PDB file of C-alpha atoms in Angstrom:
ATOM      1  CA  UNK A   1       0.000   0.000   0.000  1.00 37.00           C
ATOM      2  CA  UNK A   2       2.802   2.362   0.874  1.00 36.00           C
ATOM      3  CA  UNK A   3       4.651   1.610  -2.196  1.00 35.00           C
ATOM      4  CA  UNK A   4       1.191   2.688  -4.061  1.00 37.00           C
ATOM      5  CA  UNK A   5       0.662   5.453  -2.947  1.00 40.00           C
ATOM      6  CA  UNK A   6       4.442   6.828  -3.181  1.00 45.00           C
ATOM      7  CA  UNK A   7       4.347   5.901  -7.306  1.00 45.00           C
ATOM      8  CA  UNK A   8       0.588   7.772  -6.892  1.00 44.00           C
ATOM      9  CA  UNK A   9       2.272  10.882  -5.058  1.00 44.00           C
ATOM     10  CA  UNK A  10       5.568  10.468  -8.041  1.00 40.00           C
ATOM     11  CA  UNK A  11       2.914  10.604 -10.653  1.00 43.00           C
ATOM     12  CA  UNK A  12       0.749  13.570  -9.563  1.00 42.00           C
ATOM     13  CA  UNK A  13       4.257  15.322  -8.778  1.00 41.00           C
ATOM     14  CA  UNK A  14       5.233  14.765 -12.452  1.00 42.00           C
ATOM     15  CA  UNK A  15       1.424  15.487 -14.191  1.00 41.00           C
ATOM     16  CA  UNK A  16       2.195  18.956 -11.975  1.00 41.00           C
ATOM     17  CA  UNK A  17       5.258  19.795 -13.864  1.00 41.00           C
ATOM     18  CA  UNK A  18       4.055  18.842 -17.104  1.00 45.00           C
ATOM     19  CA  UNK A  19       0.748  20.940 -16.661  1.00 41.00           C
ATOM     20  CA  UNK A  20       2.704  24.003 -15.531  1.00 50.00           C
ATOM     21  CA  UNK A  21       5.003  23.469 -18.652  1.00 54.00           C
ATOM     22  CA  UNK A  22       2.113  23.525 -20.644  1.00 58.00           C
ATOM     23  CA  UNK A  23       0.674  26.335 -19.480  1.00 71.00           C
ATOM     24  CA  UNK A  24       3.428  28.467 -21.204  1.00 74.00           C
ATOM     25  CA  UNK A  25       2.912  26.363 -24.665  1.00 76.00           C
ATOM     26  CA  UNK A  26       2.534  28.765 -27.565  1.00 79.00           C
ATOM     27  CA  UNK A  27       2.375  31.786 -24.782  1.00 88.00           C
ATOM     28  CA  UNK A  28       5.449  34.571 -24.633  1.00 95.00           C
ATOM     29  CA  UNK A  29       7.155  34.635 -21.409  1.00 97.00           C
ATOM     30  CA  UNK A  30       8.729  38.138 -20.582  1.00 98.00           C
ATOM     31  CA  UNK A  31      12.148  38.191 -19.364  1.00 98.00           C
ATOM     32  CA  UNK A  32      13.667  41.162 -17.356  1.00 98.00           C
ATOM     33  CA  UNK A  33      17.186  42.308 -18.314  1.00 98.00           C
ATOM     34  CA  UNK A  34      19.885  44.772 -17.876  1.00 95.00           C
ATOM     35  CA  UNK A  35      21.864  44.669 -21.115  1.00 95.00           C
ATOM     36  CA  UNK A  36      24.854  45.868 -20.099  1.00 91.00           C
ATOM     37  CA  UNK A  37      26.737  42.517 -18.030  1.00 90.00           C
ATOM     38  CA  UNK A  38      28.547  40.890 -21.185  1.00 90.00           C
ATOM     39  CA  UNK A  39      29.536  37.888 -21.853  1.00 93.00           C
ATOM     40  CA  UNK A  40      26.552  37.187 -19.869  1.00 95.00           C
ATOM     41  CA  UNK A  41      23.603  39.718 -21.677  1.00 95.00           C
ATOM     42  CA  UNK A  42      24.476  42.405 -24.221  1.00 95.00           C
ATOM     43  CA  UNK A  43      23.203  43.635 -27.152  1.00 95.00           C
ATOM     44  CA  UNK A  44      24.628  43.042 -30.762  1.00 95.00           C
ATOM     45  CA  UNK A  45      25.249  45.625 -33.109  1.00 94.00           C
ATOM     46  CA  UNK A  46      21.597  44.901 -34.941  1.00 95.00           C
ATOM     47  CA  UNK A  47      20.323  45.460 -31.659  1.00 94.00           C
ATOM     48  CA  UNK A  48      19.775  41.902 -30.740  1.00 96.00           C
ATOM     49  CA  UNK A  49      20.036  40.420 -27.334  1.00 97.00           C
ATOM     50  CA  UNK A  50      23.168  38.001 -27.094  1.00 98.00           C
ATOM     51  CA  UNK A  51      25.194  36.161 -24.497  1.00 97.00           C
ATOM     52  CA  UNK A  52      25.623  33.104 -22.253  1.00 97.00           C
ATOM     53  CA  UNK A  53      22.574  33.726 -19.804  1.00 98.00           C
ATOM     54  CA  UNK A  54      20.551  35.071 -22.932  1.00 98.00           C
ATOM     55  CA  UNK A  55      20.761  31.436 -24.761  1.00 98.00           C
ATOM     56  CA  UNK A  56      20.533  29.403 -21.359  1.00 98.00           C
ATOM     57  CA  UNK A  57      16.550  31.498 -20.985  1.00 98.00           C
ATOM     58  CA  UNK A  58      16.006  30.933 -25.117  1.00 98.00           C
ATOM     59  CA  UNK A  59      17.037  26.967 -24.314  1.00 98.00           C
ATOM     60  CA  UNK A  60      14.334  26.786 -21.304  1.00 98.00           C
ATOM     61  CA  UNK A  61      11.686  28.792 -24.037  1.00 98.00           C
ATOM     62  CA  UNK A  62      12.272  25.697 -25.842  1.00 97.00           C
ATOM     63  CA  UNK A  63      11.682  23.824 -23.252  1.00 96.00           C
ATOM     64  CA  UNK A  64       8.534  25.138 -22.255  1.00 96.00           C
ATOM     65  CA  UNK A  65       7.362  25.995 -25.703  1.00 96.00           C
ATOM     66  CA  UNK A  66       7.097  29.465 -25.674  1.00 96.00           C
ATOM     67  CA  UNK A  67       8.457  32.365 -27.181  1.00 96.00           C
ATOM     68  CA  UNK A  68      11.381  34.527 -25.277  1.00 97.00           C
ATOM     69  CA  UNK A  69      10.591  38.452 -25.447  1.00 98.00           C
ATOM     70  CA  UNK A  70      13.120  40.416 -23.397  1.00 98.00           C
ATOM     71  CA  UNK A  71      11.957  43.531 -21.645  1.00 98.00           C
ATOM     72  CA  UNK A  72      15.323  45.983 -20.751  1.00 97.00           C
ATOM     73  CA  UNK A  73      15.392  47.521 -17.524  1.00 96.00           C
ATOM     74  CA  UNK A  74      18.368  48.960 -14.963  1.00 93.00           C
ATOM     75  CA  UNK A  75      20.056  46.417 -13.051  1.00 93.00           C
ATOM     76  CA  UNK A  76      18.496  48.438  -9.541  1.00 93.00           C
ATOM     77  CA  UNK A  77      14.945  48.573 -10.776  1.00 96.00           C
ATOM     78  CA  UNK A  78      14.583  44.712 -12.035  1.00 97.00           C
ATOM     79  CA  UNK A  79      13.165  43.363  -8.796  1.00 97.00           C
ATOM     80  CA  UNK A  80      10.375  46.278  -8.290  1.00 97.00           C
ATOM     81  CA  UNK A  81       9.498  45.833 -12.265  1.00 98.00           C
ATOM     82  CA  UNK A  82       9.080  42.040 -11.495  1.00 98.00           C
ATOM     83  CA  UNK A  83       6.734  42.921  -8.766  1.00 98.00           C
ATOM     84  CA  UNK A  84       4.672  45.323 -10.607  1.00 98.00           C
ATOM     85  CA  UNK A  85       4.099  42.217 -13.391  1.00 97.00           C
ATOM     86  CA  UNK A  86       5.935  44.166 -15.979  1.00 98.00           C
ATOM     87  CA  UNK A  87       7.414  40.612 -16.800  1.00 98.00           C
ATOM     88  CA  UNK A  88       7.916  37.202 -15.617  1.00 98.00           C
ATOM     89  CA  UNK A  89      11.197  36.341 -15.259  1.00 98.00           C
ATOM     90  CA  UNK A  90      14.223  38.113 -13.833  1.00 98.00           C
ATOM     91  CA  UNK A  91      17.166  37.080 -16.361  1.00 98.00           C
ATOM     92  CA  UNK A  92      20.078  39.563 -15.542  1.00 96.00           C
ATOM     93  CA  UNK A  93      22.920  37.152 -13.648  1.00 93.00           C
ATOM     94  CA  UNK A  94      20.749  37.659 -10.282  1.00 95.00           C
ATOM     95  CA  UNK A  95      23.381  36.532  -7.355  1.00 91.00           C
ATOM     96  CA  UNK A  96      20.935  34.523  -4.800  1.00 93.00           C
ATOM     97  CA  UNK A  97      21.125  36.734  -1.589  1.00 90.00           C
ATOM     98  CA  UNK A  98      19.306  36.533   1.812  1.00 89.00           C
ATOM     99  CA  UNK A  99      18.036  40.044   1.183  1.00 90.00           C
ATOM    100  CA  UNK A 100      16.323  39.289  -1.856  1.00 94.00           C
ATOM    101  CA  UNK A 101      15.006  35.955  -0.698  1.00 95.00           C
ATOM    102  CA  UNK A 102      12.692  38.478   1.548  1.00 96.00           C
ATOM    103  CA  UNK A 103      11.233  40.123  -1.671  1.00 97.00           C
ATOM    104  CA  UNK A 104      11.600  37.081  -4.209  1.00 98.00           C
ATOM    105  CA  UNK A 105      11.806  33.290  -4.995  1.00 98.00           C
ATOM    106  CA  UNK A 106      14.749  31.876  -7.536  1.00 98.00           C
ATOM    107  CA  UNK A 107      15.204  29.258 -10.186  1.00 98.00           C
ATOM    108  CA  UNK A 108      17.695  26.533  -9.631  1.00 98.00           C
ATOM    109  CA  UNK A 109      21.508  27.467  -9.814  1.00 96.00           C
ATOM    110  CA  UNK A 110      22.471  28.770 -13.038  1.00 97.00           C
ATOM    111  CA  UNK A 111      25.861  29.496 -12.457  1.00 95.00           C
ATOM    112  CA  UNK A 112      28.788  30.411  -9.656  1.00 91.00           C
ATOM    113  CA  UNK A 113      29.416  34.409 -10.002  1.00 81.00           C
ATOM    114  CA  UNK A 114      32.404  35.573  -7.294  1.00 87.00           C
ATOM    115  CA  UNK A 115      33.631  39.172  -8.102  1.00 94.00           C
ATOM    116  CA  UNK A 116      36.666  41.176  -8.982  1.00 95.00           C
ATOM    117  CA  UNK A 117      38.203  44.732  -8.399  1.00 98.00           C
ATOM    118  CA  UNK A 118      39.676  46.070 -11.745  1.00 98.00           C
ATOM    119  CA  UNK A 119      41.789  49.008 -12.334  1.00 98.00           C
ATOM    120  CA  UNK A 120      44.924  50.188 -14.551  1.00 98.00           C
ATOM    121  CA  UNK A 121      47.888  47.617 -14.700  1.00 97.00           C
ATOM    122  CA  UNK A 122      50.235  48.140 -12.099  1.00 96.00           C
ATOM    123  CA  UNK A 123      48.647  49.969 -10.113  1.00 96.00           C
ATOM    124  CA  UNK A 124      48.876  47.483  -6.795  1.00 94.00           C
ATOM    125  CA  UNK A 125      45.723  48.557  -5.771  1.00 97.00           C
ATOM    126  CA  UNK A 126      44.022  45.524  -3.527  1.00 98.00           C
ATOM    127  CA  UNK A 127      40.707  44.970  -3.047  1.00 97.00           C
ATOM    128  CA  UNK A 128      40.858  45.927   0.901  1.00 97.00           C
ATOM    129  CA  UNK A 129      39.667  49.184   2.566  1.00 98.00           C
ATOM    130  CA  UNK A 130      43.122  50.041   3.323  1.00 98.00           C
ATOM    131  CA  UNK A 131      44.346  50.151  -0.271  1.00 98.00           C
ATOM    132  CA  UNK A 132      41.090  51.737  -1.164  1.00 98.00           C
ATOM    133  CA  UNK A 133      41.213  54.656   0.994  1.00 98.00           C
ATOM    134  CA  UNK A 134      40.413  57.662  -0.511  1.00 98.00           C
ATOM    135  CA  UNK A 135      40.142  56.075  -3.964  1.00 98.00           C
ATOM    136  CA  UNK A 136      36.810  56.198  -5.981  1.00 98.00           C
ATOM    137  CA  UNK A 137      35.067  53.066  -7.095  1.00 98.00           C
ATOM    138  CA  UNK A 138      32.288  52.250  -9.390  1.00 98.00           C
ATOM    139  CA  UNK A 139      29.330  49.909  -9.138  1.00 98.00           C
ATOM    140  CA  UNK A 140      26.749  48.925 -10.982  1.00 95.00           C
ATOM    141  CA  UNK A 141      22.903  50.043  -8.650  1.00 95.00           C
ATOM    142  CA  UNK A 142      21.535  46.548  -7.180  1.00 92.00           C
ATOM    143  CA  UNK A 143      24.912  44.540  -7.380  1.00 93.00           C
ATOM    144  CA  UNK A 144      25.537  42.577  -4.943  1.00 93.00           C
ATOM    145  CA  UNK A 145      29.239  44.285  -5.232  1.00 96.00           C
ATOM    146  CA  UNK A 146      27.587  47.579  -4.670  1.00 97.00           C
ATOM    147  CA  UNK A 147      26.301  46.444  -1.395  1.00 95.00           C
ATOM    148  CA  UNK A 148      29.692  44.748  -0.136  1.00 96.00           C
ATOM    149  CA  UNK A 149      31.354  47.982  -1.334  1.00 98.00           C
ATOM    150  CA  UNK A 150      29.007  50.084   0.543  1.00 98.00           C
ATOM    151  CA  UNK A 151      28.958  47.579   3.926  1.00 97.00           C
ATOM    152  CA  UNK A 152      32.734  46.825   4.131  1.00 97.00           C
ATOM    153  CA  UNK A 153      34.626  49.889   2.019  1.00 98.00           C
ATOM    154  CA  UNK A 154      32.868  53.056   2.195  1.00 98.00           C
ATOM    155  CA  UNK A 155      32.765  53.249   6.114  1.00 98.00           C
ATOM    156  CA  UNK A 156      36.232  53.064   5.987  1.00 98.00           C
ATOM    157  CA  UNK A 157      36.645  56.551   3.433  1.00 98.00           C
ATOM    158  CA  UNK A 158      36.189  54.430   0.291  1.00 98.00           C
ATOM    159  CA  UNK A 159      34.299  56.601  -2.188  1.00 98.00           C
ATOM    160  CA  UNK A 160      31.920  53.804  -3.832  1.00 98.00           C
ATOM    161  CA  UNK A 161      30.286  55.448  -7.251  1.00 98.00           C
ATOM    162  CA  UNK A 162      26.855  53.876  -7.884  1.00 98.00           C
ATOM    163  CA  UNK A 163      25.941  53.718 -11.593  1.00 97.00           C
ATOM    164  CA  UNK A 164      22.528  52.689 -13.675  1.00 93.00           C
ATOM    165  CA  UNK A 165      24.380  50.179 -15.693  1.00 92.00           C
ATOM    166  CA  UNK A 166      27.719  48.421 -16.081  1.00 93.00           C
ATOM    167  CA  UNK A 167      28.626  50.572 -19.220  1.00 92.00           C
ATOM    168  CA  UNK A 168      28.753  53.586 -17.489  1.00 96.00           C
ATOM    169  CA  UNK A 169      30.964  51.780 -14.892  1.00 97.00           C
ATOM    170  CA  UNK A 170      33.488  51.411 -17.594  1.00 97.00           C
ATOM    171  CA  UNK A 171      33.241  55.030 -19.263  1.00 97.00           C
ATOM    172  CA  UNK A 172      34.458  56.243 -15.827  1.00 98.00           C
ATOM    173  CA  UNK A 173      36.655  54.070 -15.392  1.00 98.00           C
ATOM    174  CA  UNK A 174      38.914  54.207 -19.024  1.00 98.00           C
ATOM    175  CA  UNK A 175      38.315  57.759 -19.147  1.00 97.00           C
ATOM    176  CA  UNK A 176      40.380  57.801 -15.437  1.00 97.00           C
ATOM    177  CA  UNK A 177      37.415  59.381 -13.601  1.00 98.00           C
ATOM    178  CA  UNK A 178      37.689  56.272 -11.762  1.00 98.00           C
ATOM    179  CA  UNK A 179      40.323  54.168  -9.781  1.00 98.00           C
ATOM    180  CA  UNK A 180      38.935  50.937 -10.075  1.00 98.00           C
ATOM    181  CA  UNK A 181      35.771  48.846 -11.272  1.00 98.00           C
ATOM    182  CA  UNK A 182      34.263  46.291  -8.903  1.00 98.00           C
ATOM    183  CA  UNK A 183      32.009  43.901 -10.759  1.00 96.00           C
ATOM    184  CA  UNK A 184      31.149  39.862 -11.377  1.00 92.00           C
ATOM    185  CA  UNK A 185      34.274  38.014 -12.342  1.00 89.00           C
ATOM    186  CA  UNK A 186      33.580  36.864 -15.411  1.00 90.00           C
ATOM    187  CA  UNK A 187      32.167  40.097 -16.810  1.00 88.00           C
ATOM    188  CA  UNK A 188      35.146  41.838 -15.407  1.00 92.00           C
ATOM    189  CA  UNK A 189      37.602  39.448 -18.046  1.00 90.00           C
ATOM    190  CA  UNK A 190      35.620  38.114 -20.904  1.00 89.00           C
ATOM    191  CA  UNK A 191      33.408  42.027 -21.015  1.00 90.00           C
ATOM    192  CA  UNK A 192      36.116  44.210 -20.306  1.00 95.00           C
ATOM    193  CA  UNK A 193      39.571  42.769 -20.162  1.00 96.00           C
ATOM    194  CA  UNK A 194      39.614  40.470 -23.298  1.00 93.00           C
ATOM    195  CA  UNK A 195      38.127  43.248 -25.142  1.00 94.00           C
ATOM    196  CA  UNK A 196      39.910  46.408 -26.701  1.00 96.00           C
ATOM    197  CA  UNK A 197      38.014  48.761 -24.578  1.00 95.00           C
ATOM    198  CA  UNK A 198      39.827  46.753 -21.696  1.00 96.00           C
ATOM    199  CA  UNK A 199      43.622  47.378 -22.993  1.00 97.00           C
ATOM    200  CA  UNK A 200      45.931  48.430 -19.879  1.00 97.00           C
ATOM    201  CA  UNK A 201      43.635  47.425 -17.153  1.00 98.00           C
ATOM    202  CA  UNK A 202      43.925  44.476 -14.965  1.00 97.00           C
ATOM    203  CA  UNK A 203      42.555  42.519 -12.318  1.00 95.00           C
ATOM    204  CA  UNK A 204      43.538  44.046  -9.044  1.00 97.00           C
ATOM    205  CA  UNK A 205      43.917  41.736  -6.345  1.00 94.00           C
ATOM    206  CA  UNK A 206      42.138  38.225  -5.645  1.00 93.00           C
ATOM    207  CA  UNK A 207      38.982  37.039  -6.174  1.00 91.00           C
ATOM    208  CA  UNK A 208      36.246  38.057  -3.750  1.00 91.00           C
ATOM    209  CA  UNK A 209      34.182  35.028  -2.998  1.00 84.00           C
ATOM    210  CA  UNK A 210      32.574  36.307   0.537  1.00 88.00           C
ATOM    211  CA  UNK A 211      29.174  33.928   0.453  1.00 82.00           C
ATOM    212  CA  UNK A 212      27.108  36.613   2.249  1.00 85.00           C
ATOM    213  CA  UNK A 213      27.510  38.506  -1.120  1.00 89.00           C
ATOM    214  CA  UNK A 214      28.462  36.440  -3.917  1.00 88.00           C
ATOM    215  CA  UNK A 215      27.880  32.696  -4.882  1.00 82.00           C
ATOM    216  CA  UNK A 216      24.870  31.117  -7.228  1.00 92.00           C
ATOM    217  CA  UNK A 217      22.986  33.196  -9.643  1.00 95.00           C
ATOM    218  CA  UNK A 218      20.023  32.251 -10.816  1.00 97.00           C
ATOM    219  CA  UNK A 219      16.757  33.657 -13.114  1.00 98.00           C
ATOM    220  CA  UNK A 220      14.378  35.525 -10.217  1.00 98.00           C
ATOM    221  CA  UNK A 221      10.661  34.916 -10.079  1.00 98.00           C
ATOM    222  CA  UNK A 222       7.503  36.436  -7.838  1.00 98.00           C
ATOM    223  CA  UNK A 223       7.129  34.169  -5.125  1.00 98.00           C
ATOM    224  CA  UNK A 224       3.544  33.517  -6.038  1.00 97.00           C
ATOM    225  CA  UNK A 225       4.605  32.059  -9.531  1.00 97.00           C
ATOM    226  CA  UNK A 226       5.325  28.453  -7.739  1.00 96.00           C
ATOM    227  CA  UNK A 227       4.056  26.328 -11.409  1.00 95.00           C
ATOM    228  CA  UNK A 228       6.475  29.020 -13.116  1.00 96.00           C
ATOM    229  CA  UNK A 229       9.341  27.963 -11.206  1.00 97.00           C
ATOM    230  CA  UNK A 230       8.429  24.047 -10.806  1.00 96.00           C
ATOM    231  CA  UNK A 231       8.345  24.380 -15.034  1.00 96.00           C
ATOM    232  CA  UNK A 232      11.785  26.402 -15.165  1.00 97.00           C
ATOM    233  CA  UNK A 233      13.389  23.964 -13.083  1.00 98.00           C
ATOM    234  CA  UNK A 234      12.304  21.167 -15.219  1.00 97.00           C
ATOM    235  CA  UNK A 235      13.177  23.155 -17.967  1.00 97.00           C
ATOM    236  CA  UNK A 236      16.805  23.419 -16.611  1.00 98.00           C
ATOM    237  CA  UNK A 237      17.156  20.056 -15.770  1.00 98.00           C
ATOM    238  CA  UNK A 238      16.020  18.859 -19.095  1.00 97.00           C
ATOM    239  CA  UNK A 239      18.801  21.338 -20.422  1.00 98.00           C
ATOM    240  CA  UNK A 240      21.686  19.959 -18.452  1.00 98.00           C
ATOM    241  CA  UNK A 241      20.651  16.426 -19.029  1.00 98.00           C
ATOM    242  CA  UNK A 242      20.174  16.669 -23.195  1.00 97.00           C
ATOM    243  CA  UNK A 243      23.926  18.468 -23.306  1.00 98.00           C
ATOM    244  CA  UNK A 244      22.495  22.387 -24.209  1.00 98.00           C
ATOM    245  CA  UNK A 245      24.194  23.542 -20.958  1.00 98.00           C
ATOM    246  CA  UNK A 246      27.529  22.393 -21.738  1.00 97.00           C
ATOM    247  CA  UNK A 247      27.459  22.885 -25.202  1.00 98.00           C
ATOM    248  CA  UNK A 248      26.352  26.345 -24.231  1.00 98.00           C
ATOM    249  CA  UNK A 249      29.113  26.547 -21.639  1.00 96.00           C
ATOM    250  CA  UNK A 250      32.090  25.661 -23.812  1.00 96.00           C
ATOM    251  CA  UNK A 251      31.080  28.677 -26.527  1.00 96.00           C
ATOM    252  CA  UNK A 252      31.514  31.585 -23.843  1.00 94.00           C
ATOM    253  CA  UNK A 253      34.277  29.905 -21.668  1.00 91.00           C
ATOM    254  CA  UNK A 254      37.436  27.755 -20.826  1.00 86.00           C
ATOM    255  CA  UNK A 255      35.895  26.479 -17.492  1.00 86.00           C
ATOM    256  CA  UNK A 256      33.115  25.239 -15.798  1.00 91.00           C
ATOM    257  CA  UNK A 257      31.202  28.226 -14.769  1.00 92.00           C
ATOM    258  CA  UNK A 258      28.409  26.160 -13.114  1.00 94.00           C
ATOM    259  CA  UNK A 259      30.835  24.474 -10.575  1.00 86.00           C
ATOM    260  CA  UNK A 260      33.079  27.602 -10.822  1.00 76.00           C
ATOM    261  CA  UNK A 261      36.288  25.596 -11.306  1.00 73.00           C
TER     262      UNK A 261
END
């Protein structure tokens, strides 16, 4: 009887998934995103949206069936916009933190995202308040890099510059208006220092890996939308299983960004 009822309980858990996946068949699912965080979102030339975290969301449309439409917004603002249903789906390398667990639910991991300080070769800066000291800093609004700036640096007579997007970060920063950039890891090298835009800068310092502030990212969802993020998930899993992930994986980068090794 027990044995029943579990295979009972397996297949009402798996008719659930499968009817919240088909909700979204033939439907358009609205994704939030600031455009501005290559190699993870960006815009091409022809103004369409490209980059690792761009075709992982396309892959779970797939999934589910529906179409992707992307809906641009400031980094700062994505979480309020989400609220006020001006989409579904937060899609903009969202770190998972205990502060916006309070305000919103999350997908399952999408990838590892640690962060980096970045500023002109040789200039020994470290990413410490001590080295900082008097130095000015830019953010990107919302990051979790902005808030471990602002908690751990600026007490300390770090000037931490807020910006509305990660492009603006960079202006500052090559036009010397700014010391040093502090931003995801992998945006900081495969956006900015692989790129020609990112000629005589360097990472400055180690990695920053604190887990209060940086660790899993994943796609962020109103806490309400439960079937949305039971079909996601599947959606995810069924990506990782078939190979899209990796395949995915090995066109942006030389390592496994889901592991972070």
């Amino acid at each position: 009887m027990k044995k029943t009822l579990t295979a009972v309980a397996l297949l009402a858990l798996f008719s659930s998934f499968s009817a919240s996946a088909a909700g979204w068949a033939g439907k358009e699912l609205k994704l939030g995103v600031d455009a501005s965080y290559a190699p993870f979102q960006s815009k091409s030339p022809d103004g369409k949206m490209i980059g690792f975290e761009v075709d992982i969301a396309e892959a779970v449309c797939t999934e589910l069936k529906t179409k992707c439409v992307w809906v641009e917004n400031d980094f700062d603002g994505l979480i309020p916009a989400l609220k006020a249903k001006k989409f579904d789906v937060i899609s903009s390398s969202l770190s998972v933190t205990e502060q916006r667990q309070k305000e919103i639910a999350y997908s399952d991991k999408l990838f590892v995202t640690p962060a980096r300080l970045i500023a002109k070769a040789g200039s020994k800066l470290l990413p410490t308040p001590e080295s900082l000291k008097g130095k000015r800093i830019g953010v990107e609004q919302g990051t979790t890099q902005e808030s471990y700036a602002k908690a751990n640096w600026q007490p300390k007579g770090v000037e931490v510059v807020s910006y509305q997007n990660q492009d603006q970060v960079y202006a500052d920063l090559t036009s010397g208006r700014l010391d040093a950039s502090f931003q995801d890891l992998v945006q900081a090298e495969e956006g900015f220092l692989k790129q020609p835009k990112g000629k005589g800068f360097a990472a400055a310092g180690p990695v920053m890996n604190d887990p209060k502030y940086f660790g899993a990212a994943g796609f962020g969802l109103r806490k309400e939308d439960k079937d949305l993020r039971a079909a996601i998930n599947k959606a995810l899993a069924a990506i990782h299983a078939n190979g899209t992930y990796g395949k995915l994986m090995k066109k942006y980068f030389d390592f496994d960004i889901y592991t972070g090794k």
